[in-house]
Amino acid sequence: MPKDHGIGASDKRREDVRFLTGAGHYTDDIKTYGATVAVFCRSTVAHGIIKSIDTSEAEGMPGVLAIFTGADFADVGGNPAGWLINSRNGEPMKEPKRPVLAHGKVRHVGDAYAAVIAETELQARNAAEAIVAEIEELPAIVDMAAALAGDTFVHDEIGTNQCFDWGWIEDNRAATDAAIKAAPHVTTLELVNNRLVPNAMEPRCSIGNYDAGNDSYVLQTTSQNPHLTRLLISAFVMGIPENKLTVIAPDVGGGFGSKIYHYGEEALVLAAARKIGRPVKWTADRTEAFLTDAHGRDHVTKIELACEKDGTFIAFRTETMANVGAYLSNFSTATPTFLHGTLMAGNYTVPNVYVNVKAVFTNTAPVDAYRGAGRPEATYSIERVIDKAARELGIDPIAIRRKNFVKPDQYPFTSAAGLEYDSGNYDALMDRLEKHIDREGFAARRKESEAKGMLRGLGLNAYIEACGIAPSNLVGVLGSRVGLYDAATVRVNATGNLSVMVGAHSHGQGHETVFPQIVGEMLGIDPASVEIVHGDTSKIPFGMGTYGSRSLAVCGSAMVRATEKIIAKAKKIAAHMLEASADDVDFKDGQFTIKGTDKSVSFGEVALKAYIPHNFPLEDIEPGLEETAFYDPANFTYPSGAYACEVEVDPDTGKVRVDRFIAVDDFGNIMNPMIVTGQVHGGLGQGIGQALLEGARYDDDGQLLSASYMDYTMPRADDLPFYTVDHANGTPCTHNPLGVKGCGEAGAIGSPPTIVNAVVDALQSAGKNFTHIDMPLTPLRVWESMQTA
Amino acid sequence: MASVTMQVNGKSVSKDVEGRTLLVDFLRNDLRLTGTHVGCDTSQCGACVVHVNGQSVKACAMFAIEADGAEVATIEGQANADGSLNVIQQAFQDHHGLQCGFCTPGMVMTAAALLKENPKPSEAEVRSYLEGNICRCTGYHNIVKAIMAASGQDVAAIAAE
Ligand code: FES
Ligand code: FES
């Protein structure tokens, strides 16, 4: 029976009221007195040498307050990569500087080489157009294989376009090679994980403010993690002391990864605000977002699956080229490696896994973590090749997966790719999936479709991901330059209500609703009296923000720990009030009671007492009721799932229609089922978008062909079905206090292979002899493959 | 500069604007009605949908002076007189039809226009009417469900989760 309040209840979201009435505050909604506008001059060529930049005409134009070029930032630092990856030969990755503004060379279309600050946007745009840059065009490096083979370099100083050549686990390479050589059956598949643009609906926006009186700065910006942004700006890019820089991310209109990273525009508006002594605002238009937001995916992979004739897996081996674009974005080196290679055993007991990833610089926008980040790429490769192997061996696609699943009694299970899965039950997920999909009815549904001239296919998939990012110890060993704990401060105010300051930052996930559900239940108080404070480095403890399905698993755990400390201290205060020993005091439903008596005080009375500490034994109890906890997880969490879908393919047009989609997930314990379901829906929308519609395309000259909603196909309401979502039977995470695993990315991870498997199934039913089409499965691609198959 | 006068959410406003000022910028910058959002530069995302003389329009595709003399309704004026959420807004909250909230004002305004034209739309009709509104967060399931619920239809059966 679902609860009607507290942990596990589908509380309606309190933040909705402001969003539904136009009262939200997104960064661009901030209208500061005296604010000026920044506009950037962006390269129209993919690769070129900046010979000269003539700003003389622009400087004299109406309203112009300042102009910046790369030379102005030549002496400040660069925007760093957060993970150091070492190549197989032990060499550290190549790490060219990523400047605030391009200097010397432009390296992708959209690379900013100058910025104008003016009184109005129009004046800034006019002046930006009057800046004359002489750029000597160089051959554009777009294709990854050509980039590795060629002798033109995106970064001349490193003399190669290869960032690293990574092996995981290098020591397992020989054994994996030998196992594949000796295997009775090997299935090989070459596939492209298509490049995507995250497309949060709110474009990026940053406002720089400088207070000369205090020599301090405030940056208001569209960020998933204000403290990380502050750290990067302070420690690496501009050298502003952290205590002189406040970063505030107000309401954030979606992120999906793209707003994790620090971007040069943020540094520019701060420098400009200081120079002119007024606030400086920059708001991306959608074209700029397409050209400069970090893109996602863009892997080219060859995967081999070696197995016995009965379908028992022996080895997975992959070779991947991963595009990192023109510069290393903050997580770009972790995404194709530790968020990808370590998941390459999937849900399976396969004994041998070897992954090779070459990261490649190209003259394209930087590529970084986008919803799922590495794990969608891993799942896609694994689950596509399994489907192909099942067909080759004549084994049922569910049976082959079940045969190789890690079994419930094997946890903790160390996978051949080196992670220790703490919990799960993949067979149980598959059981539930089979219940939902009515497989027996499929043949009849296929007949019905065929009667309409349509082909019907059923696609299946199982996935595992690593979430709750991340255990600092482990990621430190793997090359992370930061810790990935989180923090929460629980402040009980004198009048009994609470302010809870958290390091996570909601950009749609509903933290303002769910976090109070948890604290409210723990303290036996009304969640409405708990206010979440987030997104402002001057108010919150140092946390690492929201991404990697980490908010609840990591920050929520910190909040639980801080609340436990509150309870412990409140017990002491209650004991003092009741003239008892703290050990004799029970806390239940908001009341502190001396065991075995009816003598009690309420939480509210204790809160008030904490701030009016008359007669306090000050040597034992400090006044006040406020506690902070930092929480560093012991391990990743491992959500998993089993997905299925049925598609109808029109053989005359190649159009694919998703008829039904079923997602069964294990997210561990569920705090708010309504919100969790919504997260799955959103992930499915993006994953189905990747499978059927979306693709960022550069032409050979490095021009982005899909730089607007006219050319980049976003999933719209009529592209998608109602989904069936089931997350009722999770296995709790064993190592965090709430037993939660995280749900933000699952849908985007599990859905692309499900769709492609279904389309392949549909086309095979028409006797078409082919085994793969690369995403997106647009009508043209499907139709063309049908003609050639 | 040209002078424009319009009724916005029932209140008369007059301002001098440049001829090139878009209605959406007029609402956001001149009137500080920042609930109407800008999500694209090609008039395709629908984050900016408002009503002009009862018709839903993309406020990024219209100049402010074109709305001279018009009645304009924005998300800020949609709640009931007592400040409570109207039926559509309430349905969006009840059915979790929003996450980040950025597309939401446009969705609500579009939904209102749809239900005025078609008080009991089918799922397919809702989906097709939302052609000009992009949401990146919700996968649309709960938006479609909310709009159908707002029209008084029983959505429990058609979209269980
Ligand atoms: S801003 Fe008007 S349609 Fe996108
Ligand atoms: S709720 Fe975020 S774009 Fe729709």
Short mmCIF file of N, CA, C and O in Angstrom, two decimals, chain A residues 636-700:
data_model
loop_
_atom_site.label_atom_id
_atom_site.label_comp_id
_atom_site.label_asym_id
_atom_site.label_seq_id
_atom_site.Cartn_x
_atom_site.Cartn_y
_atom_site.Cartn_z
N PHE A 636 30.09 2.77 -5.82
CA PHE A 636 29.02 3.25 -6.68
C PHE A 636 27.73 2.53 -6.28
O PHE A 636 27.77 1.50 -5.58
N THR A 637 26.59 3.04 -6.73
CA THR A 637 25.36 2.26 -6.67
C THR A 637 25.16 1.64 -8.05
O THR A 637 25.71 2.14 -9.04
N TYR A 638 24.37 0.58 -8.09
CA TYR A 638 24.24 -0.14 -9.37
C TYR A 638 22.78 -0.36 -9.76
O TYR A 638 22.26 -1.47 -9.64
N PRO A 639 22.10 0.69 -10.23
CA PRO A 639 20.76 0.47 -10.76
C PRO A 639 20.85 -0.46 -11.97
O PRO A 639 21.87 -0.52 -12.66
N SER A 640 19.77 -1.20 -12.17
CA SER A 640 19.75 -2.10 -13.32
C SER A 640 18.32 -2.18 -13.82
O SER A 640 17.40 -1.70 -13.16
N GLY A 641 18.17 -2.80 -14.98
CA GLY A 641 16.81 -2.87 -15.50
C GLY A 641 16.69 -3.81 -16.67
O GLY A 641 17.70 -4.31 -17.21
N ALA A 642 15.45 -4.08 -17.02
CA ALA A 642 15.13 -4.87 -18.20
C ALA A 642 14.05 -4.11 -18.97
O ALA A 642 13.03 -3.73 -18.40
N TYR A 643 14.33 -3.84 -20.24
CA TYR A 643 13.44 -3.01 -21.04
C TYR A 643 12.96 -3.80 -22.26
O TYR A 643 13.66 -4.68 -22.77
N ALA A 644 11.78 -3.44 -22.72
CA ALA A 644 11.28 -4.02 -23.97
C ALA A 644 10.47 -2.99 -24.72
O ALA A 644 9.88 -2.09 -24.11
N CYS A 645 10.47 -3.13 -26.02
CA CYS A 645 9.55 -2.28 -26.78
C CYS A 645 9.09 -3.01 -28.02
O CYS A 645 9.71 -3.99 -28.46
N GLU A 646 7.97 -2.56 -28.52
CA GLU A 646 7.50 -3.04 -29.83
C GLU A 646 7.41 -1.84 -30.76
O GLU A 646 6.90 -0.78 -30.37
N VAL A 647 7.92 -2.05 -31.96
CA VAL A 647 7.86 -0.98 -32.96
C VAL A 647 7.11 -1.48 -34.18
O VAL A 647 7.04 -2.69 -34.44
N GLU A 648 6.56 -0.52 -34.89
CA GLU A 648 6.01 -0.81 -36.21
C GLU A 648 6.83 -0.04 -37.23
O GLU A 648 7.06 1.16 -37.06
N VAL A 649 7.27 -0.75 -38.26
CA VAL A 649 8.05 -0.11 -39.31
C VAL A 649 7.22 -0.12 -40.58
O VAL A 649 6.68 -1.16 -40.98
N ASP A 650 7.14 1.05 -41.19
CA ASP A 650 6.44 1.14 -42.47
C ASP A 650 7.45 0.83 -43.58
O ASP A 650 8.38 1.61 -43.80
N PRO A 651 7.31 -0.31 -44.26
CA PRO A 651 8.33 -0.69 -45.24
C PRO A 651 8.37 0.24 -46.44
O PRO A 651 9.39 0.31 -47.13
N ASP A 652 7.31 0.98 -46.66
CA ASP A 652 7.30 1.88 -47.82
C ASP A 652 8.05 3.17 -47.54
O ASP A 652 8.62 3.78 -48.44
N THR A 653 8.03 3.61 -46.28
CA THR A 653 8.67 4.89 -45.96
C THR A 653 9.86 4.74 -45.04
O THR A 653 10.66 5.66 -44.90
N GLY A 654 9.98 3.61 -44.37
CA GLY A 654 11.06 3.43 -43.40
C GLY A 654 10.75 4.06 -42.05
O GLY A 654 11.58 4.05 -41.15
N LYS A 655 9.57 4.60 -41.90
CA LYS A 655 9.26 5.27 -40.64
C LYS A 655 9.01 4.24 -39.53
O LYS A 655 8.32 3.24 -39.72
N VAL A 656 9.61 4.52 -38.38
CA VAL A 656 9.47 3.64 -37.22
C VAL A 656 8.52 4.31 -36.22
O VAL A 656 8.70 5.48 -35.88
N ARG A 657 7.54 3.56 -35.77
CA ARG A 657 6.65 4.07 -34.72
C ARG A 657 6.82 3.19 -33.49
O ARG A 657 6.75 1.96 -33.58
N VAL A 658 7.05 3.82 -32.34
CA VAL A 658 7.16 3.04 -31.10
C VAL A 658 5.75 2.79 -30.61
O VAL A 658 5.03 3.72 -30.24
N ASP A 659 5.36 1.53 -30.62
CA ASP A 659 3.98 1.21 -30.25
C ASP A 659 3.84 1.08 -28.74
O ASP A 659 2.85 1.51 -28.16
N ARG A 660 4.80 0.46 -28.10
CA ARG A 660 4.75 0.33 -26.65
C ARG A 660 6.17 0.23 -26.12
O ARG A 660 7.08 -0.26 -26.80
N PHE A 661 6.35 0.74 -24.93
CA PHE A 661 7.68 0.69 -24.31
C PHE A 661 7.51 0.36 -22.84
O PHE A 661 6.74 1.02 -22.15
N ILE A 662 8.23 -0.66 -22.40
CA ILE A 662 8.10 -1.09 -21.00
C ILE A 662 9.47 -1.03 -20.34
O ILE A 662 10.43 -1.63 -20.83
N ALA A 663 9.55 -0.32 -19.24
CA ALA A 663 10.81 -0.20 -18.51
C ALA A 663 10.63 -0.75 -17.10
O ALA A 663 9.80 -0.27 -16.35
N VAL A 664 11.39 -1.78 -16.80
CA VAL A 664 11.40 -2.34 -15.43
C VAL A 664 12.77 -2.04 -14.83
O VAL A 664 13.79 -2.44 -15.40
N ASP A 665 12.78 -1.31 -13.75
CA ASP A 665 14.05 -0.87 -13.18
C ASP A 665 14.18 -1.25 -11.71
O ASP A 665 13.19 -1.33 -10.99
N ASP A 666 15.41 -1.44 -11.31
CA ASP A 666 15.76 -1.62 -9.90
C ASP A 666 16.56 -0.39 -9.47
O ASP A 666 17.74 -0.26 -9.81
N PHE A 667 15.87 0.51 -8.78
CA PHE A 667 16.53 1.70 -8.26
C PHE A 667 16.76 1.60 -6.77
O PHE A 667 17.01 2.61 -6.10
N GLY A 668 16.65 0.38 -6.22
CA GLY A 668 16.72 0.27 -4.77
C GLY A 668 15.45 0.82 -4.16
O GLY A 668 14.37 0.73 -4.75
N ASN A 669 15.57 1.39 -2.97
CA ASN A 669 14.38 1.97 -2.33
C ASN A 669 13.96 3.24 -3.06
O ASN A 669 14.79 3.95 -3.62
N ILE A 670 12.67 3.51 -3.01
CA ILE A 670 12.11 4.65 -3.75
C ILE A 670 11.59 5.67 -2.74
O ILE A 670 10.81 5.33 -1.86
N MET A 671 12.01 6.90 -2.88
CA MET A 671 11.57 7.93 -1.94
C MET A 671 10.26 8.57 -2.39
O MET A 671 9.40 8.87 -1.58
N ASN A 672 10.13 8.85 -3.68
CA ASN A 672 8.90 9.45 -4.22
C ASN A 672 8.62 8.83 -5.58
O ASN A 672 9.24 9.20 -6.58
N PRO A 673 7.72 7.83 -5.62
CA PRO A 673 7.51 7.08 -6.88
C PRO A 673 7.10 7.96 -8.05
O PRO A 673 7.50 7.71 -9.18
N MET A 674 6.33 8.99 -7.77
CA MET A 674 5.88 9.86 -8.88
C MET A 674 7.09 10.51 -9.57
O MET A 674 7.18 10.54 -10.80
N ILE A 675 8.00 10.99 -8.76
CA ILE A 675 9.16 11.68 -9.33
C ILE A 675 10.08 10.68 -10.03
O ILE A 675 10.61 10.94 -11.11
N VAL A 676 10.24 9.51 -9.43
CA VAL A 676 11.09 8.49 -10.04
C VAL A 676 10.53 8.09 -11.41
O VAL A 676 11.25 8.00 -12.40
N THR A 677 9.22 7.89 -11.45
CA THR A 677 8.59 7.56 -12.73
C THR A 677 8.84 8.66 -13.75
O THR A 677 9.17 8.39 -14.92
N GLY A 678 8.72 9.90 -13.33
CA GLY A 678 8.97 11.02 -14.23
C GLY A 678 10.40 11.03 -14.76
O GLY A 678 10.65 11.35 -15.92
N GLN A 679 11.34 10.68 -13.89
CA GLN A 679 12.74 10.62 -14.32
C GLN A 679 12.93 9.55 -15.40
O GLN A 679 13.64 9.75 -16.38
N VAL A 680 12.27 8.42 -15.21
CA VAL A 680 12.38 7.35 -16.22
C VAL A 680 11.77 7.83 -17.54
O VAL A 680 12.36 7.68 -18.61
N HIS A 681 10.59 8.43 -17.45
CA HIS A 681 9.95 8.95 -18.67
C HIS A 681 10.91 9.87 -19.45
O HIS A 681 11.04 9.76 -20.67
N GLY A 682 11.52 10.79 -18.72
CA GLY A 682 12.39 11.75 -19.38
C GLY A 682 13.59 11.07 -20.03
O GLY A 682 13.98 11.41 -21.14
N GLY A 683 14.15 10.10 -19.31
CA GLY A 683 15.28 9.36 -19.88
C GLY A 683 14.86 8.59 -21.12
O GLY A 683 15.60 8.54 -22.12
N LEU A 684 13.68 8.01 -21.07
CA LEU A 684 13.19 7.26 -22.23
C LEU A 684 13.01 8.20 -23.42
O LEU A 684 13.37 7.87 -24.55
N GLY A 685 12.46 9.37 -23.15
CA GLY A 685 12.27 10.33 -24.25
C GLY A 685 13.60 10.65 -24.92
O GLY A 685 13.70 10.70 -26.15
N GLN A 686 14.62 10.85 -24.11
CA GLN A 686 15.92 11.19 -24.70
C GLN A 686 16.56 9.98 -25.38
O GLN A 686 17.20 10.10 -26.42
N GLY A 687 16.39 8.81 -24.78
CA GLY A 687 16.98 7.61 -25.38
C GLY A 687 16.29 7.23 -26.69
O GLY A 687 16.95 6.84 -27.66
N ILE A 688 14.98 7.35 -26.71
CA ILE A 688 14.26 7.06 -27.96
C ILE A 688 14.62 8.13 -28.99
O ILE A 688 14.77 7.85 -30.18
N GLY A 689 14.80 9.36 -28.52
CA GLY A 689 15.27 10.42 -29.41
C GLY A 689 16.61 10.06 -30.04
O GLY A 689 16.80 10.21 -31.25
N GLN A 690 17.53 9.56 -29.22
CA GLN A 690 18.83 9.17 -29.77
C GLN A 690 18.66 8.06 -30.80
O GLN A 690 19.28 8.07 -31.86
N ALA A 691 17.80 7.09 -30.48
CA ALA A 691 17.67 5.92 -31.35
C ALA A 691 17.01 6.27 -32.69
O ALA A 691 17.38 5.73 -33.72
N LEU A 692 16.04 7.17 -32.66
CA LEU A 692 15.24 7.37 -33.87
C LEU A 692 15.45 8.72 -34.56
O LEU A 692 15.24 8.82 -35.78
N LEU A 693 15.81 9.75 -33.81
CA LEU A 693 15.67 11.10 -34.38
C LEU A 693 16.93 11.95 -34.36
O LEU A 693 17.19 12.70 -35.30
N GLU A 694 17.68 11.88 -33.29
CA GLU A 694 18.68 12.92 -33.05
C GLU A 694 20.05 12.58 -33.62
O GLU A 694 20.47 11.43 -33.58
N GLY A 695 20.73 13.59 -34.07
CA GLY A 695 22.11 13.40 -34.51
C GLY A 695 22.72 14.75 -34.80
O GLY A 695 22.15 15.55 -35.54
N ALA A 696 23.86 15.02 -34.17
CA ALA A 696 24.60 16.24 -34.49
C ALA A 696 25.54 15.90 -35.64
O ALA A 696 26.34 14.97 -35.53
N ARG A 697 25.43 16.62 -36.72
CA ARG A 697 26.24 16.32 -37.92
C ARG A 697 27.15 17.48 -38.28
O ARG A 697 26.68 18.60 -38.43
N TYR A 698 28.40 17.16 -38.46
CA TYR A 698 29.35 18.11 -39.02
C TYR A 698 29.66 17.70 -40.45
O TYR A 698 29.76 16.50 -40.75
N ASP A 699 29.80 18.67 -41.33
CA ASP A 699 30.24 18.30 -42.68
C ASP A 699 31.77 18.22 -42.70
O ASP A 699 32.43 18.44 -41.67
N ASP A 700 32.33 17.92 -43.86
CA ASP A 700 33.78 17.71 -43.93
C ASP A 700 34.58 18.96 -43.59
O ASP A 700 35.75 18.89 -43.24
#
